PDB file of C-alpha atoms in Angstrom:
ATOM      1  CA  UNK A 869       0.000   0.000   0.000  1.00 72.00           C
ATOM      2  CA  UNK A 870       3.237   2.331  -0.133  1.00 86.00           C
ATOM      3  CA  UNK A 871       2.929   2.713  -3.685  1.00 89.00           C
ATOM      4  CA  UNK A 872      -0.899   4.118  -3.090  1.00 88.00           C
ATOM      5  CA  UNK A 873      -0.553   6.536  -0.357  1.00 89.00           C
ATOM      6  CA  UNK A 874       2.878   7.540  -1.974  1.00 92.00           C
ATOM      7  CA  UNK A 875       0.363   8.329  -5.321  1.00 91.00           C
ATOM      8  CA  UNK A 876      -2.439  10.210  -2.952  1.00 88.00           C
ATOM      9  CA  UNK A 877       0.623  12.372  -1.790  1.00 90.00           C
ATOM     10  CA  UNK A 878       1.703  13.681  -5.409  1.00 92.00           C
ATOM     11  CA  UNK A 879      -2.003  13.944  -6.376  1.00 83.00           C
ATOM     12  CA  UNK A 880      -2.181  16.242  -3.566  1.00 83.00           C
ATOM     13  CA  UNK A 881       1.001  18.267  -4.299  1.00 88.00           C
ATOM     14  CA  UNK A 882      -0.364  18.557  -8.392  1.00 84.00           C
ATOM     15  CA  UNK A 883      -3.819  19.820  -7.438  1.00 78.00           C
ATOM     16  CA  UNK A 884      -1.751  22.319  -5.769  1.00 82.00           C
ATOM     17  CA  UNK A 885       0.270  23.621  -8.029  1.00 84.00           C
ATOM     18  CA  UNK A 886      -2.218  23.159 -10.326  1.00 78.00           C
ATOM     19  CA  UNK A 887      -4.599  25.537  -8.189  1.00 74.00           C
ATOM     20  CA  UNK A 888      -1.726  27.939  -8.371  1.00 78.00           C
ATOM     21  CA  UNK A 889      -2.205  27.881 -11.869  1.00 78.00           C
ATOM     22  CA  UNK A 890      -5.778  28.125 -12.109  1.00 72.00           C
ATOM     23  CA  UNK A 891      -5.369  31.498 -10.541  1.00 74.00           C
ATOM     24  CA  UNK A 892      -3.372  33.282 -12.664  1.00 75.00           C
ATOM     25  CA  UNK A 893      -4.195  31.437 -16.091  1.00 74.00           C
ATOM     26  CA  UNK A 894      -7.704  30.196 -17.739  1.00 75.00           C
ATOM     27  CA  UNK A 895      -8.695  26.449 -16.418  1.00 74.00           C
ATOM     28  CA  UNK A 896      -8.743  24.711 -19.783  1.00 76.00           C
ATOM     29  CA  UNK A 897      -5.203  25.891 -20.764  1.00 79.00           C
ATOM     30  CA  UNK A 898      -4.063  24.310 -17.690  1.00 80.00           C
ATOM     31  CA  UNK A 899      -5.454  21.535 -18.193  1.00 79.00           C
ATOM     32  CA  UNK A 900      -4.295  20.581 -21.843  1.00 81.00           C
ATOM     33  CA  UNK A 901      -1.145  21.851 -20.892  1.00 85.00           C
ATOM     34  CA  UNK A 902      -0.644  20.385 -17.823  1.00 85.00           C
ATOM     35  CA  UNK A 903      -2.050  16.677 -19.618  1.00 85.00           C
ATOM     36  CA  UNK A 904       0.933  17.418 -22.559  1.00 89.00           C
ATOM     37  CA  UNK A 905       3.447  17.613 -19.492  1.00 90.00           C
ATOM     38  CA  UNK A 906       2.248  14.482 -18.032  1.00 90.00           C
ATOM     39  CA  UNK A 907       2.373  12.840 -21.546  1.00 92.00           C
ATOM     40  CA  UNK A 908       6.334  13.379 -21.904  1.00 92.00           C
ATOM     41  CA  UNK A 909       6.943  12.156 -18.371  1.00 94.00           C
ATOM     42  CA  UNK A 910       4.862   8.983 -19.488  1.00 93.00           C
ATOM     43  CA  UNK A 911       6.546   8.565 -22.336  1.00 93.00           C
ATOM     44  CA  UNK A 912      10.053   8.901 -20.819  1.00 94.00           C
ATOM     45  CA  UNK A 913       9.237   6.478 -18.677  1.00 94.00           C
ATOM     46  CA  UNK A 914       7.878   3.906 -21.262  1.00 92.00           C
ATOM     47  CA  UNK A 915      12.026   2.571 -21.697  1.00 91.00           C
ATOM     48  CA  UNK A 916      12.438   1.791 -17.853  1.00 90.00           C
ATOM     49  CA  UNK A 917       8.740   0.156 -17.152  1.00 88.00           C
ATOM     50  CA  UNK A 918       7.978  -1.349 -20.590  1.00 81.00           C
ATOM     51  CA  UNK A 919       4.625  -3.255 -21.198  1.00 88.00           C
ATOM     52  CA  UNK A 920       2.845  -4.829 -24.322  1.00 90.00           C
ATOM     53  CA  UNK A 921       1.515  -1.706 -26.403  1.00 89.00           C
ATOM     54  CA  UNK A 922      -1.696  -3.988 -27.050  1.00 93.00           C
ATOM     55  CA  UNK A 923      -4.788  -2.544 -28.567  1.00 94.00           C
ATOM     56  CA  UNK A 924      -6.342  -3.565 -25.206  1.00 93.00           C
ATOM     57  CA  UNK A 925      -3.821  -1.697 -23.142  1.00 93.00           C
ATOM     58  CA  UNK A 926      -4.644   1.759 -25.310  1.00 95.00           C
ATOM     59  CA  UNK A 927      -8.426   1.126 -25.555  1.00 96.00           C
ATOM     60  CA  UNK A 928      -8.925   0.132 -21.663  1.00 96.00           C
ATOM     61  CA  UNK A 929      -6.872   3.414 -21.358  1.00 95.00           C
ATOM     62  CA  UNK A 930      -8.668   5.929 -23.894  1.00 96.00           C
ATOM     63  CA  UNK A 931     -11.764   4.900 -22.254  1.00 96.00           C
ATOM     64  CA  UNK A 932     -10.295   5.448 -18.597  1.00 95.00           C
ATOM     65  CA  UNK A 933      -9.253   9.063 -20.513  1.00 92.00           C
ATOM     66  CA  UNK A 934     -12.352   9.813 -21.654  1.00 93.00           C
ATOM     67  CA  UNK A 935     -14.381   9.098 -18.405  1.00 93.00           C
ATOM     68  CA  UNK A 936     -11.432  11.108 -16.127  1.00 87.00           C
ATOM     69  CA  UNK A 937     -11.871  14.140 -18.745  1.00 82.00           C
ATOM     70  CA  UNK A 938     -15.720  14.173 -18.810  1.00 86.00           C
ATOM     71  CA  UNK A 939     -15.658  13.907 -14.739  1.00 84.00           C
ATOM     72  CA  UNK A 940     -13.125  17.444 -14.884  1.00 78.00           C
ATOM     73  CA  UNK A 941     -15.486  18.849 -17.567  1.00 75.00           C
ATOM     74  CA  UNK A 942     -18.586  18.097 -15.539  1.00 79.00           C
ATOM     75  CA  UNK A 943     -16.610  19.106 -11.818  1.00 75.00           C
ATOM     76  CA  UNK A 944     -15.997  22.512 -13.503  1.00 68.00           C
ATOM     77  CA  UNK A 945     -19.650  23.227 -14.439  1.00 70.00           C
ATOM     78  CA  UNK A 946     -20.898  22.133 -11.243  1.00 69.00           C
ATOM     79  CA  UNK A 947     -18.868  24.795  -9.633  1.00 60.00           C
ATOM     80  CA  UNK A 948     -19.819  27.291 -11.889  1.00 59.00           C
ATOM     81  CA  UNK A 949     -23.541  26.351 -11.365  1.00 62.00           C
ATOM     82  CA  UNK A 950     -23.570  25.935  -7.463  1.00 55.00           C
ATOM     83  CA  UNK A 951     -21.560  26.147  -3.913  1.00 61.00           C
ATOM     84  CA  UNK A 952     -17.697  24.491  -3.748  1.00 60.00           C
ATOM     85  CA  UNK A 953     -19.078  23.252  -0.125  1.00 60.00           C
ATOM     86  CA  UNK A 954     -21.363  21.176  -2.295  1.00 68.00           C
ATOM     87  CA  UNK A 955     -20.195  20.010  -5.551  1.00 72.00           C
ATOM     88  CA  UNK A 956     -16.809  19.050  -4.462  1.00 71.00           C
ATOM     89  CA  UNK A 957     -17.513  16.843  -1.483  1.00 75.00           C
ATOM     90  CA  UNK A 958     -20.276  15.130  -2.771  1.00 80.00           C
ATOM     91  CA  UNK A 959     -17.766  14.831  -6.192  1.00 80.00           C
ATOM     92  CA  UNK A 960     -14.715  13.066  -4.231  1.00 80.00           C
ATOM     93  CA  UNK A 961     -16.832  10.885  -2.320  1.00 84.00           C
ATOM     94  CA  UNK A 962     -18.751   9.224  -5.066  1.00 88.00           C
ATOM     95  CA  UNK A 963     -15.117   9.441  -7.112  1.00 86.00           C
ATOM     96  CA  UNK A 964     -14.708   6.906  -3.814  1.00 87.00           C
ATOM     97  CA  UNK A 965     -17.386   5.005  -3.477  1.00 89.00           C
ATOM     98  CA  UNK A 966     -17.684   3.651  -7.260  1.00 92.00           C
ATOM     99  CA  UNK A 967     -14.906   1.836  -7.509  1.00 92.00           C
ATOM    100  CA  UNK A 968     -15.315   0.363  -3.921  1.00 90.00           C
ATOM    101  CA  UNK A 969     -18.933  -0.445  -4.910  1.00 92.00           C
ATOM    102  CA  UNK A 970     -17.638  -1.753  -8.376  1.00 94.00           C
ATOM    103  CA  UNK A 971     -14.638  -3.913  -5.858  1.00 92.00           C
ATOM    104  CA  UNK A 972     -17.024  -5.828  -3.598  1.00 91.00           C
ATOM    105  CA  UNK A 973     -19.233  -6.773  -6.802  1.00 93.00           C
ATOM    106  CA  UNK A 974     -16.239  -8.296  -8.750  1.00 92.00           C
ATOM    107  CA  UNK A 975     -15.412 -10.523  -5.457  1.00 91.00           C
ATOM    108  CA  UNK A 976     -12.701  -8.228  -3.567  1.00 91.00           C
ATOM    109  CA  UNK A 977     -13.146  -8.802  -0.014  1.00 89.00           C
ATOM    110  CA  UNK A 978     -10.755  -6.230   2.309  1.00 89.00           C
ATOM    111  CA  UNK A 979     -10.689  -7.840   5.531  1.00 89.00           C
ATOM    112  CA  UNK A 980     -12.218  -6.268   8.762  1.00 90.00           C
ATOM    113  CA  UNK A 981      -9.409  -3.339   9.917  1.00 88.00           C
ATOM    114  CA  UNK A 982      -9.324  -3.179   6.005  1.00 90.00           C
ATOM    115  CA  UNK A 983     -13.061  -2.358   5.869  1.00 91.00           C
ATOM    116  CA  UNK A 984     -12.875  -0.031   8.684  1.00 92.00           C
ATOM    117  CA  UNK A 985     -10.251   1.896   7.306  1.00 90.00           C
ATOM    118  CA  UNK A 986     -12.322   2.454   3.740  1.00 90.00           C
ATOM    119  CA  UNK A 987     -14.964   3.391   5.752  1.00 90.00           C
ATOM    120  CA  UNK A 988     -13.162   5.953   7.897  1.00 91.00           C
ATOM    121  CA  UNK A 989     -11.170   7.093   4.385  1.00 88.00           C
ATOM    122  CA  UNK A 990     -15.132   7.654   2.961  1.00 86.00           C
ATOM    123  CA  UNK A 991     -15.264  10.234   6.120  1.00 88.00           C
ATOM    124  CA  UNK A 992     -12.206  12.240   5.726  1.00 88.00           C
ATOM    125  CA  UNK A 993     -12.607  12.213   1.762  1.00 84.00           C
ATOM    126  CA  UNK A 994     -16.036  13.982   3.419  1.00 81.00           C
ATOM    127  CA  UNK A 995     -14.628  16.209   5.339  1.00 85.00           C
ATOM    128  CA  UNK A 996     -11.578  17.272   3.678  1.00 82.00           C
ATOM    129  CA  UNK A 997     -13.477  18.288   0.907  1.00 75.00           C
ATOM    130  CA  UNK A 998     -15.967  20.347   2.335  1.00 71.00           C
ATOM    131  CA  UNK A 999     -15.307  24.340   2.199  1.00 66.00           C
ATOM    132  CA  UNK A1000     -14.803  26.456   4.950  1.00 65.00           C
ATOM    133  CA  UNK A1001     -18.098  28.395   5.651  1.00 60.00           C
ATOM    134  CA  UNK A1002     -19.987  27.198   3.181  1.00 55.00           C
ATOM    135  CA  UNK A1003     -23.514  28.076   3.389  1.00 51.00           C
ATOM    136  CA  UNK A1004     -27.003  28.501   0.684  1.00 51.00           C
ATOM    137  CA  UNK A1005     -29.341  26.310  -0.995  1.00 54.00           C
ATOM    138  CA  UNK A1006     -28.709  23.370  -2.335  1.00 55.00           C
ATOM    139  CA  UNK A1007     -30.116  22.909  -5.818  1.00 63.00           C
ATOM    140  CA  UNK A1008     -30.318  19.644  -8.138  1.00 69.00           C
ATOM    141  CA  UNK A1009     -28.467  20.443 -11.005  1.00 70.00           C
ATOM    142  CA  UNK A1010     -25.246  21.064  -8.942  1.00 71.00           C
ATOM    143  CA  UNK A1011     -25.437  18.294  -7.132  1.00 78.00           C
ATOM    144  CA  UNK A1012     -26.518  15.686 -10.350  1.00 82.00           C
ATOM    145  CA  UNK A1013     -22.906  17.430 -12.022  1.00 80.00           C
ATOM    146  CA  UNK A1014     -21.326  16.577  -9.027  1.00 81.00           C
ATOM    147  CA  UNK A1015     -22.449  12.746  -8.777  1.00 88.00           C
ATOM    148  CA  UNK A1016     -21.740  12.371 -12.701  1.00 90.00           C
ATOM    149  CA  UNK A1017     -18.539  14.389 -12.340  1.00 86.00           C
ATOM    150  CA  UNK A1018     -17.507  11.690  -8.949  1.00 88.00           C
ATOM    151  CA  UNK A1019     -18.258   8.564 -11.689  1.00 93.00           C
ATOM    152  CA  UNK A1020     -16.462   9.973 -14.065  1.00 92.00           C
ATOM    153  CA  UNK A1021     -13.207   9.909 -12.346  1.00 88.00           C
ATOM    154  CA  UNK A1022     -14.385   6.648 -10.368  1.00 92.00           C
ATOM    155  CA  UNK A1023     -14.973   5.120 -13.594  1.00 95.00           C
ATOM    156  CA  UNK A1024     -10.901   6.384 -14.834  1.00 93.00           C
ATOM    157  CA  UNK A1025     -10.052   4.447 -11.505  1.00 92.00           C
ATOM    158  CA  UNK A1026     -11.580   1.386 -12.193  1.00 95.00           C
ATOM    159  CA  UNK A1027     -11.231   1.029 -16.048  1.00 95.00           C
ATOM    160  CA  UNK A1028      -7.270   1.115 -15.340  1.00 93.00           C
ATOM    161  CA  UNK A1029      -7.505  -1.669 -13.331  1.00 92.00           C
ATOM    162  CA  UNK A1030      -8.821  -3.780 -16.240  1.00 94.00           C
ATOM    163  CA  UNK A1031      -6.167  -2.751 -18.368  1.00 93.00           C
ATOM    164  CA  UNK A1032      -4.147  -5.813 -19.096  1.00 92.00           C
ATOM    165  CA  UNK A1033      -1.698  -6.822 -16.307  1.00 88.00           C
ATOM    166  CA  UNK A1034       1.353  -7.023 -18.671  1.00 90.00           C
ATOM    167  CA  UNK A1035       0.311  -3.673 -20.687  1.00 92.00           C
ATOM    168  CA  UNK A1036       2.739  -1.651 -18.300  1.00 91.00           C
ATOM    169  CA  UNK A1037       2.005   2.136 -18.761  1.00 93.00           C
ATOM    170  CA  UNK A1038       0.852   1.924 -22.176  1.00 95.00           C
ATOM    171  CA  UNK A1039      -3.145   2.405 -20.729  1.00 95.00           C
ATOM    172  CA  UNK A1040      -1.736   6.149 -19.449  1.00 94.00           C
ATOM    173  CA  UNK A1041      -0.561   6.914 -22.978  1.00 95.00           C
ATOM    174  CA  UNK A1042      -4.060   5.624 -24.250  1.00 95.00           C
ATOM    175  CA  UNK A1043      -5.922   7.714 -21.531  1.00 94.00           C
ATOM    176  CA  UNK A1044      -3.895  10.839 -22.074  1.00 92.00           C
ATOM    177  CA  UNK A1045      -4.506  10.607 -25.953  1.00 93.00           C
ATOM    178  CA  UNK A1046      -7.979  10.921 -25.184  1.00 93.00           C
ATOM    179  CA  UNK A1047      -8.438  13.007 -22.327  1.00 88.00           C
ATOM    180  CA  UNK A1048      -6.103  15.547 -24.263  1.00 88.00           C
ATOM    181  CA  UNK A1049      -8.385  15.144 -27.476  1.00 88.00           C
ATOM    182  CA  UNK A1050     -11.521  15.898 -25.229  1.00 86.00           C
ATOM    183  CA  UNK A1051     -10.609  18.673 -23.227  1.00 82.00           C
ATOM    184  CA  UNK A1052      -9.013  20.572 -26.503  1.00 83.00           C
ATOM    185  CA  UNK A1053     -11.819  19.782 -28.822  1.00 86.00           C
ATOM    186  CA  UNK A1054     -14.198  21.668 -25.423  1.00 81.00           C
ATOM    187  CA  UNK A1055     -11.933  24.173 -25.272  1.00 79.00           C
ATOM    188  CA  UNK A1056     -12.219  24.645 -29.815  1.00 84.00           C
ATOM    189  CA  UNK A1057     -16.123  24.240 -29.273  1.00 84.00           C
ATOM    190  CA  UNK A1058     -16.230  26.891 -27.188  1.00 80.00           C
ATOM    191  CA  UNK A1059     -13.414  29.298 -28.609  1.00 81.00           C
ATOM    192  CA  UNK A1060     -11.838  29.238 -25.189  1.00 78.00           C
ATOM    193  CA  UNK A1061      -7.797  30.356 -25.506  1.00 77.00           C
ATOM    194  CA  UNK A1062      -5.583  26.898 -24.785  1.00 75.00           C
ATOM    195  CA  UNK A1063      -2.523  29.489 -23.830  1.00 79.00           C
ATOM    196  CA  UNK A1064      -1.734  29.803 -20.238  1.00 76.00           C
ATOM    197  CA  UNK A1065      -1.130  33.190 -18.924  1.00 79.00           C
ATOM    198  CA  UNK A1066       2.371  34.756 -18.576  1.00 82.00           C
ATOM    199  CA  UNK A1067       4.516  33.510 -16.141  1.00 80.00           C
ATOM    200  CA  UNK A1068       2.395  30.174 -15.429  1.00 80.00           C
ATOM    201  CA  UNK A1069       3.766  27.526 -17.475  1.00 85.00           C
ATOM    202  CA  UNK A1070       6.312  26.038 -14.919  1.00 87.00           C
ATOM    203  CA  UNK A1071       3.827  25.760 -12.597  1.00 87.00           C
ATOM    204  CA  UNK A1072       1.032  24.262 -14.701  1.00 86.00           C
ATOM    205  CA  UNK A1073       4.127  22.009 -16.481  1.00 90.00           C
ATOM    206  CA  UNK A1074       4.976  20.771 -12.370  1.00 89.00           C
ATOM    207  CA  UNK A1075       1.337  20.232 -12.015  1.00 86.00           C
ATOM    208  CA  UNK A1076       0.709  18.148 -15.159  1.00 87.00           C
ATOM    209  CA  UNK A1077       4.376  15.973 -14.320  1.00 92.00           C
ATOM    210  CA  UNK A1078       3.171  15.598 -10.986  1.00 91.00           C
ATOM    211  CA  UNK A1079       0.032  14.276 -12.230  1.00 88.00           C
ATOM    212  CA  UNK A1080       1.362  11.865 -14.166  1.00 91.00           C
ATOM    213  CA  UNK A1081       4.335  10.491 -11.787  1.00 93.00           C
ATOM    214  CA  UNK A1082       0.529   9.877  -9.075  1.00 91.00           C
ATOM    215  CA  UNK A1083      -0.915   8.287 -12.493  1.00 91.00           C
ATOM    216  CA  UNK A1084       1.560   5.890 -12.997  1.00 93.00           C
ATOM    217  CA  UNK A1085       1.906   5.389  -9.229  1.00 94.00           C
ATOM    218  CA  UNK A1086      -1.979   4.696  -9.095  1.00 92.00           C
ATOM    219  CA  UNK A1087      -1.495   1.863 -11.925  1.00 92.00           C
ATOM    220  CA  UNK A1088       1.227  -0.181 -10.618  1.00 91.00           C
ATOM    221  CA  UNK A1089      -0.445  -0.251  -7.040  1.00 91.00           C
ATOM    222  CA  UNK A1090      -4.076  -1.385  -9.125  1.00 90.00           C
ATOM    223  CA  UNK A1091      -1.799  -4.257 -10.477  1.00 86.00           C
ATOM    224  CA  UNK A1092      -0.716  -5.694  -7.340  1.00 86.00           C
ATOM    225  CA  UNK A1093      -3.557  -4.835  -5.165  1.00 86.00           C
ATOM    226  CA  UNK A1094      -7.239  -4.556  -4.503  1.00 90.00           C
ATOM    227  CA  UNK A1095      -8.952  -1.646  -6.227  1.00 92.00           C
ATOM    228  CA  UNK A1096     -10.843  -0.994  -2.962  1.00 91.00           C
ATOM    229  CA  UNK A1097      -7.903  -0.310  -1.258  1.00 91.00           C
ATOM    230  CA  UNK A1098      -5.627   1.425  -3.591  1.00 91.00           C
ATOM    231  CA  UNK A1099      -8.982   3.967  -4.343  1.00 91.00           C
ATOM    232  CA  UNK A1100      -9.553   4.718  -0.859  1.00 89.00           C
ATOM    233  CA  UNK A1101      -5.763   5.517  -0.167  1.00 90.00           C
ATOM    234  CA  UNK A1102      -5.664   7.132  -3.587  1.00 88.00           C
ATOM    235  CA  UNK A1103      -9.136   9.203  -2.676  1.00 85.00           C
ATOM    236  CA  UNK A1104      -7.433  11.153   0.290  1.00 86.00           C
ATOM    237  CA  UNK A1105      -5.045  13.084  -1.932  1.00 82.00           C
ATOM    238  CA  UNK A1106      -6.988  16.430  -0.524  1.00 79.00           C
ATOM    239  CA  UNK A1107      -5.685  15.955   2.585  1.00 83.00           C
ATOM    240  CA  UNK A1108      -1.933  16.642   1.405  1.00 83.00           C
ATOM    241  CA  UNK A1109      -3.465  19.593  -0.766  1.00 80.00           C
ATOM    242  CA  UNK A1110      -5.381  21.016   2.346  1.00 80.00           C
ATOM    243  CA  UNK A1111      -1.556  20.599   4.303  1.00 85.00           C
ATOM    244  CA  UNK A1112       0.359  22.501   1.744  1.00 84.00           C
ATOM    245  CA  UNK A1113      -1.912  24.877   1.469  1.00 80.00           C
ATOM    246  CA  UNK A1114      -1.554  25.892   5.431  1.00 83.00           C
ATOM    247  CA  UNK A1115       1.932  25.484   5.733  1.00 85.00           C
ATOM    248  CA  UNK A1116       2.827  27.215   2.084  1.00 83.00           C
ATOM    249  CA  UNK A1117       0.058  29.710   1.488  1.00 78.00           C
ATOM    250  CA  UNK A1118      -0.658  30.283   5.139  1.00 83.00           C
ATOM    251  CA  UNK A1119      -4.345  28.992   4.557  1.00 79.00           C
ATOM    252  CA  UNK A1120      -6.870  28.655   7.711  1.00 82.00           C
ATOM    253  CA  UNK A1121      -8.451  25.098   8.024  1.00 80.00           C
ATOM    254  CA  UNK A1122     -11.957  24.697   9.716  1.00 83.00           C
ATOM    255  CA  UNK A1123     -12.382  22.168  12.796  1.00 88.00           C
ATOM    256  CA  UNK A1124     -14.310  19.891  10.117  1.00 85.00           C
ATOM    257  CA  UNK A1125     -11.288  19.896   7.652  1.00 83.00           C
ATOM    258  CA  UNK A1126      -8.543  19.314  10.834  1.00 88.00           C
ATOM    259  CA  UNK A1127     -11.137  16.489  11.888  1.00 89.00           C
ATOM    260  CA  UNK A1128     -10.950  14.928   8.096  1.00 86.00           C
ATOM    261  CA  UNK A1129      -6.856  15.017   7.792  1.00 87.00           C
ATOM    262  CA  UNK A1130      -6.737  13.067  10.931  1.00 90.00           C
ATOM    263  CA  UNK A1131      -9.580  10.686   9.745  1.00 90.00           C
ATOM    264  CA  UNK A1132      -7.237   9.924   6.459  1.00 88.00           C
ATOM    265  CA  UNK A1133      -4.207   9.307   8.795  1.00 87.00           C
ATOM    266  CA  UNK A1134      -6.510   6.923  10.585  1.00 90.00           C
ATOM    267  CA  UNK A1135      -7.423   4.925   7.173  1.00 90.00           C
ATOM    268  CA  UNK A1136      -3.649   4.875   6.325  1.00 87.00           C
ATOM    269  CA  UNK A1137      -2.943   3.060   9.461  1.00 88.00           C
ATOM    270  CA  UNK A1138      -5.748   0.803   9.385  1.00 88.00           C
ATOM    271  CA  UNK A1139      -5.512  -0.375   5.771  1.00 87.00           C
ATOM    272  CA  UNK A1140      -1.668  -0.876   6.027  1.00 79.00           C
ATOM    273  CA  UNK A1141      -2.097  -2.965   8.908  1.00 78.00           C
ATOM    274  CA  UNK A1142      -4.578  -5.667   7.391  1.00 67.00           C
TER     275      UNK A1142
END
């Protein structure tokens, strides 16, 4: 289980940097950009952890692509249509719960501490994710964007997995073909620049390696363990976001979020004991 919190630490240190760049620079540049940095990492890495370049490996991977870039697509426009404090924990906990749902239904039985610890990971995924004062009404549309957007990047999760075992990191290459293709062909449709701002493209270029190096991470822990477990330890990548944010940009966290960090730690020490 090294391999998957090691992977929920990087996520948490891209979506960083990536916020960084969000800030300064339009979202869908950093995105494409960011993806085109991950896709030279992957394939510099292709030499050191080669696989079969099967049409299995790249379709099992352009699908995975495809759902992960629909679930950013729909995340986005469920923030623009209603309340962070809603969309994104609602988002990260069905992102979660899919692939632990799809887990027990292919046979994968955690044992007990196991179990406890995916169901104490569900709570700080929960509470992590949750903004600070959030307040108002919640609507439907929000909150249907949010549960398509959490599938979406459950369903990248678990259509990894069944990537063949030998493929090696060809199913990345496959899944950032796609999710590249998607989010440009948005960003075309809807004459949205693809050029980050000024002064933003080492950040978004650390975000989208970063990304990539939790990617392949994510993959080689799916081969050679449960997908319940590796998604759960995976999943609780906000709490190293929600860390570097306090100790880098000097960011307050609420009781609720404080409560949720220590939950993850909790998870991390029950599901490596099992």
């Amino acid at each position: 289980m090294a391999l998957a919190t090691a992977c929920a630490v990087i996520f948490g240190t891209a979506d960083f940097f990536g916020g960084l760049a969000t800030r300064r620079s339009r979202v869908l540049a950093v995105v494409v950009c960011s993806q085109l940095g991950g896709m030279v990492l992957v394939l510099a890495l292709l030499p050191f952890l080669p696989g079969v370049a099967s049409t299995g490996a790249l379709l099992w991977g352009m699908a995975a692509g495809v759902a992960g870039g629909l679930g950013i697509v729909l995340f986005y426009r469920g923030l623009a249509a209603g309340k962070m404090s809603v969309v994104a924990p609602i988002t990260a906990t069905t992102a979660m719960a899919v692939p632990v749902l799809f887990g027990l239904i292919v046979g994968e039985r955690p044992s007990a501490p196991a179990m406890s610890g995916v169901a104490l990971g569900l709570l700080a995924v929960l509470l992590v994710s949750r903004e600070p004062g959030g307040t108002g009404r919640i609507t439907l549309g929000p909150v249907l964007n949010a549960l398509a957007s959490g599938a979406g990047f459950g369903g990248f999760f678990i259509l990894l997995k069944l990537a063949p075992a030998d493929a090696g990191l060809w199913p990345l290459v496959g899944a950032r073909i796609a999710s590249i293709g998607l989010v440009a062909l948005l960003a075309l449709a809807t004459r949205r620049s693809m050029r980050p701002a000024p002064g933003t493209w080492r950040v978004t270029i650390a975000a989208g390696v970063l990304d990539m190096a939790a990617n392949v991470l994510f993959l080689l822990a799916a081969q050679r363990g449960m997908l319940i477990l590796v998604t759960v330890l995976v999943s609780l990548y906000p709490a190293s976001t929600l860390l570097l944010a306090r100790y880098v940009l000097g960011e307050r966290l609420s009781s609720l979020q404080i409560a949720g960090v220590v939950s993850a730690l909790g998870a991390i020490a029950l599901i490596a004991a099992s």
